[in-house]
mmCIF file with all atom_site columns, C-alpha atoms in Angstrom:
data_model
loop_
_atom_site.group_PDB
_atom_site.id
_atom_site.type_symbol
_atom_site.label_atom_id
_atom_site.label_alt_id
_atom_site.label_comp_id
_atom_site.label_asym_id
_atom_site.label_entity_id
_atom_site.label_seq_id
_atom_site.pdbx_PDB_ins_code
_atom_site.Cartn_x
_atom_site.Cartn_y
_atom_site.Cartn_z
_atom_site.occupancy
_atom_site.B_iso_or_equiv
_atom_site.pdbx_formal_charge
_atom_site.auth_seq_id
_atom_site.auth_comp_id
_atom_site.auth_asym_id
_atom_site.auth_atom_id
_atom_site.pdbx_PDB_model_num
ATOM 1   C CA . UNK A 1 1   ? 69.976 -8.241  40.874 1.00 0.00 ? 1   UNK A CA 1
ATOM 2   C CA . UNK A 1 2   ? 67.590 -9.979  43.223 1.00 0.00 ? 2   UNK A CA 1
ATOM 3   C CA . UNK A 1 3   ? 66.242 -13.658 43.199 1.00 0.00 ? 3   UNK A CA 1
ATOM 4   C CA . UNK A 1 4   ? 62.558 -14.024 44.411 1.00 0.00 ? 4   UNK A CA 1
ATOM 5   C CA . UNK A 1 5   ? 61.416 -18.008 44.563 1.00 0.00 ? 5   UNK A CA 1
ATOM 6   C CA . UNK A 1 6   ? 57.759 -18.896 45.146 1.00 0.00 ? 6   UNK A CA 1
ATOM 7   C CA . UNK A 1 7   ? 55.127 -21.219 44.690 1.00 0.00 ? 7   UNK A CA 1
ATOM 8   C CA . UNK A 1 8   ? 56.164 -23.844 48.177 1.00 0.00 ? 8   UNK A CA 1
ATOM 9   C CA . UNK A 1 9   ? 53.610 -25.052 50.150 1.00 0.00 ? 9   UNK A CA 1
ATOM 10  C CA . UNK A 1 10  ? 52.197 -28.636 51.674 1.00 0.00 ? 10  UNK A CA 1
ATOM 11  C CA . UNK A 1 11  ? 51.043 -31.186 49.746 1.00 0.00 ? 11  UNK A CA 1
ATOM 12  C CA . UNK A 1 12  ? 50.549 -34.789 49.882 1.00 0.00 ? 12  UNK A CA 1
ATOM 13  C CA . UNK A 1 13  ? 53.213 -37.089 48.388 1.00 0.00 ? 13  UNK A CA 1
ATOM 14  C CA . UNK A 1 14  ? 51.957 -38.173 44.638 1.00 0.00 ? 14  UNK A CA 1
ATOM 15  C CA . UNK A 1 15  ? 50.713 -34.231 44.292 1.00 0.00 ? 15  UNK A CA 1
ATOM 16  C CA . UNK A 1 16  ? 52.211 -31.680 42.416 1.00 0.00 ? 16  UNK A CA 1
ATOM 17  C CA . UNK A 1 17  ? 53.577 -28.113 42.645 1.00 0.00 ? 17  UNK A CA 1
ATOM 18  C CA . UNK A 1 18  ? 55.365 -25.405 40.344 1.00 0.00 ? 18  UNK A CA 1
ATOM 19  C CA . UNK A 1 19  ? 57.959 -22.968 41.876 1.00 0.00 ? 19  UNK A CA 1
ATOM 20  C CA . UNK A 1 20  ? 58.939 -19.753 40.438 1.00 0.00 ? 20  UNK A CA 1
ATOM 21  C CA . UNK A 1 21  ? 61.963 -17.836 40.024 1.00 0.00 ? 21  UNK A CA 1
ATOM 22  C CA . UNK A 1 22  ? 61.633 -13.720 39.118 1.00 0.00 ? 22  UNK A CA 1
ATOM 23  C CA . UNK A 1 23  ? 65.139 -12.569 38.345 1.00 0.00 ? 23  UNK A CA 1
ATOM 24  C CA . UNK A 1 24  ? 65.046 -8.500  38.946 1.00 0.00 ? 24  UNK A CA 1
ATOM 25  C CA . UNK A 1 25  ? 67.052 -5.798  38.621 1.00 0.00 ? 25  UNK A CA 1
ATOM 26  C CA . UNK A 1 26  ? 69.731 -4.871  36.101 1.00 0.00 ? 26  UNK A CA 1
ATOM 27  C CA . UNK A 1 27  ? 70.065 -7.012  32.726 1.00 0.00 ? 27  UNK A CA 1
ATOM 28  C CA . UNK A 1 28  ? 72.292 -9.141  32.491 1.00 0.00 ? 28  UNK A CA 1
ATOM 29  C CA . UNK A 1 29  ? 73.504 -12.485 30.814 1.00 0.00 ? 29  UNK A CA 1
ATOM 30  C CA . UNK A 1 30  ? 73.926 -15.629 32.274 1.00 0.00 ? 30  UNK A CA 1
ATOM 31  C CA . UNK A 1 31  ? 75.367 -19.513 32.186 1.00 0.00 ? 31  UNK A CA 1
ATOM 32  C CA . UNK A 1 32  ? 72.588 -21.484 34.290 1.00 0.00 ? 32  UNK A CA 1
ATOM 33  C CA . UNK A 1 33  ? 69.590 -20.654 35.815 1.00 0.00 ? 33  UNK A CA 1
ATOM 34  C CA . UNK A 1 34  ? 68.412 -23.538 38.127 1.00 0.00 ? 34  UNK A CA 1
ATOM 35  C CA . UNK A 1 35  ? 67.707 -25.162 41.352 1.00 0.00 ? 35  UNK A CA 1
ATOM 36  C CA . UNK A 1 36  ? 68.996 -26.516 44.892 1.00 0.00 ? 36  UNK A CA 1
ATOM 37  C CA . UNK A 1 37  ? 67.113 -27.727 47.595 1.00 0.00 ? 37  UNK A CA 1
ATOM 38  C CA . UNK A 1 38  ? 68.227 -28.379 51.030 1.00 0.00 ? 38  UNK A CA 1
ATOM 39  C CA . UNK A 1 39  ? 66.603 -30.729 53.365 1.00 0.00 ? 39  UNK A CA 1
ATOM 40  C CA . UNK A 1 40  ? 67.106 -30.182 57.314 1.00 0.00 ? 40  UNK A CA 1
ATOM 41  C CA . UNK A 1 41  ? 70.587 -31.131 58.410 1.00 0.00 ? 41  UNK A CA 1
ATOM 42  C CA . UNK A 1 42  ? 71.721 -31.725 54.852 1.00 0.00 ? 42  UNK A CA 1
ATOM 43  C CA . UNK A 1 43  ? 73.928 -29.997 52.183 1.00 0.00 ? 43  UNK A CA 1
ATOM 44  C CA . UNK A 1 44  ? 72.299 -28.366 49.646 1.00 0.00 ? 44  UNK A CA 1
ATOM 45  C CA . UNK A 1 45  ? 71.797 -30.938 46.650 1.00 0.00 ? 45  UNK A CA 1
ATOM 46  C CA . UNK A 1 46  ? 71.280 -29.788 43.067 1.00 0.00 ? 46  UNK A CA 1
ATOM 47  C CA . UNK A 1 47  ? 67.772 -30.370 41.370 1.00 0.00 ? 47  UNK A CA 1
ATOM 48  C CA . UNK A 1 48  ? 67.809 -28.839 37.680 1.00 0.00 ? 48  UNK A CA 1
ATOM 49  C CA . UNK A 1 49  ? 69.722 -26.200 35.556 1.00 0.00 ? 49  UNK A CA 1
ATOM 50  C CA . UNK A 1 50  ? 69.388 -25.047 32.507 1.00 0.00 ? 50  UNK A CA 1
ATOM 51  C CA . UNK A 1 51  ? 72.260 -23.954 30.096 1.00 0.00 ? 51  UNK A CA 1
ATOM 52  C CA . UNK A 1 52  ? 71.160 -20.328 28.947 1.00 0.00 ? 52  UNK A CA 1
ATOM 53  C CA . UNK A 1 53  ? 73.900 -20.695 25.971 1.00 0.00 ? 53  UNK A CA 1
ATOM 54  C CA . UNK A 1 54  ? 72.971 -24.029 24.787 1.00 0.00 ? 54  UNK A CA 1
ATOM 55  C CA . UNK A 1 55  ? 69.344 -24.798 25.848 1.00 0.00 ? 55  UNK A CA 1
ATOM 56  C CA . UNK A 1 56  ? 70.438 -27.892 27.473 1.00 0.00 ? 56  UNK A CA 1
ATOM 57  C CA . UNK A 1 57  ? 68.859 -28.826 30.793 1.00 0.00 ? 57  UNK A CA 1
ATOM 58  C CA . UNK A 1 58  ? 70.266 -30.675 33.716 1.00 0.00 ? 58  UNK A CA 1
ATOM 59  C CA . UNK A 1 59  ? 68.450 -33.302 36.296 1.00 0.00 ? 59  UNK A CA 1
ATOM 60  C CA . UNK A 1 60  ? 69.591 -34.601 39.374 1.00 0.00 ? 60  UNK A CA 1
ATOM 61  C CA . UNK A 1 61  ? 69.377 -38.795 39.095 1.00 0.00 ? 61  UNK A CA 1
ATOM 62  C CA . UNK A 1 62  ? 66.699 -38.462 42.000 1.00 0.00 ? 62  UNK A CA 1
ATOM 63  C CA . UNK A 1 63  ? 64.347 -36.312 39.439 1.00 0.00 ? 63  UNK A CA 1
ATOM 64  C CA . UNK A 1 64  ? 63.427 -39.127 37.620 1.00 0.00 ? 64  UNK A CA 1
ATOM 65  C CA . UNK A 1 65  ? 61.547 -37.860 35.241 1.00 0.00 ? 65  UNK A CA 1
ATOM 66  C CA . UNK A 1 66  ? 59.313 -36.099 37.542 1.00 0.00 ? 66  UNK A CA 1
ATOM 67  C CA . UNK A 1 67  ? 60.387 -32.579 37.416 1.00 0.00 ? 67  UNK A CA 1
ATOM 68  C CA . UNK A 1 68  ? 60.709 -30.119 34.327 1.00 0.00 ? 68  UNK A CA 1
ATOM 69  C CA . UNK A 1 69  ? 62.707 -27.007 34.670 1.00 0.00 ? 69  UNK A CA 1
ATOM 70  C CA . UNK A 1 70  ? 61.591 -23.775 32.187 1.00 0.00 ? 70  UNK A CA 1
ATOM 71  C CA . UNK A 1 71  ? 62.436 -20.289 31.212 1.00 0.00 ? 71  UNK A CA 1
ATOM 72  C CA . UNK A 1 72  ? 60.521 -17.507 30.461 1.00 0.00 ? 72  UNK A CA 1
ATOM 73  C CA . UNK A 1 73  ? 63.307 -14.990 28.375 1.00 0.00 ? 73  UNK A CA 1
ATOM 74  C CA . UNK A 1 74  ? 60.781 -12.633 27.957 1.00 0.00 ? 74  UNK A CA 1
ATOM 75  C CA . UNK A 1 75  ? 59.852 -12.482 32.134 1.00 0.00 ? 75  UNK A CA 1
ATOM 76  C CA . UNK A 1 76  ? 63.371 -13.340 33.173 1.00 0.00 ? 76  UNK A CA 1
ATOM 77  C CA . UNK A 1 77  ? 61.489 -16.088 34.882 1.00 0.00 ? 77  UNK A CA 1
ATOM 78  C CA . UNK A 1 78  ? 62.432 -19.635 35.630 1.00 0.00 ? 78  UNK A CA 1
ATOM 79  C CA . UNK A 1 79  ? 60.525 -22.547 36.712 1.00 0.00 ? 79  UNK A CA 1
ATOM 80  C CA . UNK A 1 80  ? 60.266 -25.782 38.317 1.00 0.00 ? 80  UNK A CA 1
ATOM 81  C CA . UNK A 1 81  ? 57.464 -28.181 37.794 1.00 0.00 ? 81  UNK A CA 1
ATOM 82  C CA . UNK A 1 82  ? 57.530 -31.007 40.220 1.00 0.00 ? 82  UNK A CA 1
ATOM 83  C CA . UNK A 1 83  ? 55.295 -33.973 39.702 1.00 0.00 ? 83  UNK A CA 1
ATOM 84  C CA . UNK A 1 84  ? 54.543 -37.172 41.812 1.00 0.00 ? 84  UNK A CA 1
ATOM 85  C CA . UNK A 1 85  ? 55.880 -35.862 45.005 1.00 0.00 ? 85  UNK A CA 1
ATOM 86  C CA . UNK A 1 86  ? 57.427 -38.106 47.617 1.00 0.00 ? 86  UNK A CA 1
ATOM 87  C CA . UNK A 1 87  ? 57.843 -37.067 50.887 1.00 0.00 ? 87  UNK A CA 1
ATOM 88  C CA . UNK A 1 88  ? 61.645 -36.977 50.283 1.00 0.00 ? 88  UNK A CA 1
ATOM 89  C CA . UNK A 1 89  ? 61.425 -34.214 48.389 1.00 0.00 ? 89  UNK A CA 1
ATOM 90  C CA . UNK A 1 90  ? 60.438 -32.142 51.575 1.00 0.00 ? 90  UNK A CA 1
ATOM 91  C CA . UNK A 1 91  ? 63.496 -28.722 51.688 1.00 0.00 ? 91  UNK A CA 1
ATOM 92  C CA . UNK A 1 92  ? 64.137 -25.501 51.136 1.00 0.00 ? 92  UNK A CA 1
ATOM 93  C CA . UNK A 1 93  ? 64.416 -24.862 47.230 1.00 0.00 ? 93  UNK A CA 1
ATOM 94  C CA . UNK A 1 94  ? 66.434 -22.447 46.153 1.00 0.00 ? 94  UNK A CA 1
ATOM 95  C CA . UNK A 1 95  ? 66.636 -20.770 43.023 1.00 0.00 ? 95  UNK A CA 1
ATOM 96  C CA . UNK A 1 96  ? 70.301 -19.518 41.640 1.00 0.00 ? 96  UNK A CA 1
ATOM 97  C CA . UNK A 1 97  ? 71.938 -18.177 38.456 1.00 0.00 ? 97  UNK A CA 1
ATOM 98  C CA . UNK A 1 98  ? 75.085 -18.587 37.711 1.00 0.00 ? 98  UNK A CA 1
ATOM 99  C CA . UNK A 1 99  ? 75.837 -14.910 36.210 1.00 0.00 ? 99  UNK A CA 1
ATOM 100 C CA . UNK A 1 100 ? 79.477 -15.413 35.623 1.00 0.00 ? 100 UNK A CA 1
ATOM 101 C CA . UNK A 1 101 ? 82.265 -18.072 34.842 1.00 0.00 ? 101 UNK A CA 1
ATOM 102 C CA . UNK A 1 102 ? 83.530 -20.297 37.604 1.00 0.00 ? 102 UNK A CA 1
ATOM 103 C CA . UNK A 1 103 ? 85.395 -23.300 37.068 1.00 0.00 ? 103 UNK A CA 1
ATOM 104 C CA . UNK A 1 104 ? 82.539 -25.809 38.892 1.00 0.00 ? 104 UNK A CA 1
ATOM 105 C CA . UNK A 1 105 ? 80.387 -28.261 37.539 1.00 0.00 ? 105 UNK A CA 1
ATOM 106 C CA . UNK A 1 106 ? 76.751 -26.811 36.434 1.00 0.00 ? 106 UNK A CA 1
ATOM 107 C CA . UNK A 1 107 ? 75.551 -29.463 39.414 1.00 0.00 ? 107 UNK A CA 1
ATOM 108 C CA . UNK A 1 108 ? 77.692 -27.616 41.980 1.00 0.00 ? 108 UNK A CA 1
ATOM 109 C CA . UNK A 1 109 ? 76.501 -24.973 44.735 1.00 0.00 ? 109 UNK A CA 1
ATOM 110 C CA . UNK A 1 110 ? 79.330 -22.626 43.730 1.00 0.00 ? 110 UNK A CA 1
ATOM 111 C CA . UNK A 1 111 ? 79.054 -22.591 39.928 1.00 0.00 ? 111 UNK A CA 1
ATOM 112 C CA . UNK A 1 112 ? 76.124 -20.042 41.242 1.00 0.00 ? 112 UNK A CA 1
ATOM 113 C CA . UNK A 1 113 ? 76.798 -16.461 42.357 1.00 0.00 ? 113 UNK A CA 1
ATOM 114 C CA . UNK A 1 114 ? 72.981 -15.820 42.677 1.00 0.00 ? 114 UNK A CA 1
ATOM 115 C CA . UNK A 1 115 ? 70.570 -16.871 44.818 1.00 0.00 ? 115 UNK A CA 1
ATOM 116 C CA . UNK A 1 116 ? 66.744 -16.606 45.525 1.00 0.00 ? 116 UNK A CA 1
ATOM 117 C CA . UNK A 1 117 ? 65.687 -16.359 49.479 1.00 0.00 ? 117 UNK A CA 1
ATOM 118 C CA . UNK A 1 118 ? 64.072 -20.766 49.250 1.00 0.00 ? 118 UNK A CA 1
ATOM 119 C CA . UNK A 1 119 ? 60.958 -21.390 49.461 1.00 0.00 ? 119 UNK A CA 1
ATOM 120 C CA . UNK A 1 120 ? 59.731 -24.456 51.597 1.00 0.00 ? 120 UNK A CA 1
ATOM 121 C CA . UNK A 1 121 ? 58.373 -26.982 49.916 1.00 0.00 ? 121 UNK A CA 1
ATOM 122 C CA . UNK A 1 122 ? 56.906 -29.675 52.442 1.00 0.00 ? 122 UNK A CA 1
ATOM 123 C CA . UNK A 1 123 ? 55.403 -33.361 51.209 1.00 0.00 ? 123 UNK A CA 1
ATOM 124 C CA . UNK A 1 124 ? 53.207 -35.174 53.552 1.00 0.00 ? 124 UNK A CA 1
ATOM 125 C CA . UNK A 1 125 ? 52.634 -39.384 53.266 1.00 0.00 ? 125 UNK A CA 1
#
């Protein structure tokens, strides 16, 4: 199973961007499907997550409002549309799936076993 994130780039802070997620390979059920970001010289911080068995989704306090994570069942696809940009937001985002149990929160690095390669997302002032 492979990860491949896309859709990074510049922009200026109050822009927008949406990243993309294709999950490939063999089928297979998950828990979460969501995204991390890490910033230069920081841990990696969780962003979003959606519950594949419930539908529920999952923001970081940080979000506030301005992001909206997706799926696409059919595409094995998930998304991440990020409004109003601030140039905090600049890092590394990193798609993961969490494709079997571990006892960690759904907002926790290692509740993930899968990971895309990031993409850089960069926000200018």
């Amino acid at each position: 199973v492979q990860l491949q994130a896309s859709g990074g780039g510049l922009v200026q802070a109050g822009g927008s961007l949406t990243l993309s997620c294709a999950v490939s390979g063999r089928t297979f059920s998950s828990y979460f499907m969501g995204w991390f970001r890490q910033a230069p010289g920081k841990e990696r911080e969780f962003v979003a997550t959606l519950s594949r068995n419930s539908g529920n989704v999952y923001y970081a306090d940080f979000v506030k409002g301005r992001f909206t994570i997706s799926v696409d069942n059919a595409k094995n696809m998930v998304f991440l549309q990020m409004n109003k940009l601030e140039p905090e937001d600049t890092a590394v985002y990193y798609c993961a799936v969490a494709a079997s149990f571990r006892a960690y929160s759904h907002d926790r690095p290692r509740r993930y076993d899968l990971w895309g390669q990031g993409t850089q997302v960069t926000v200018s002032s």
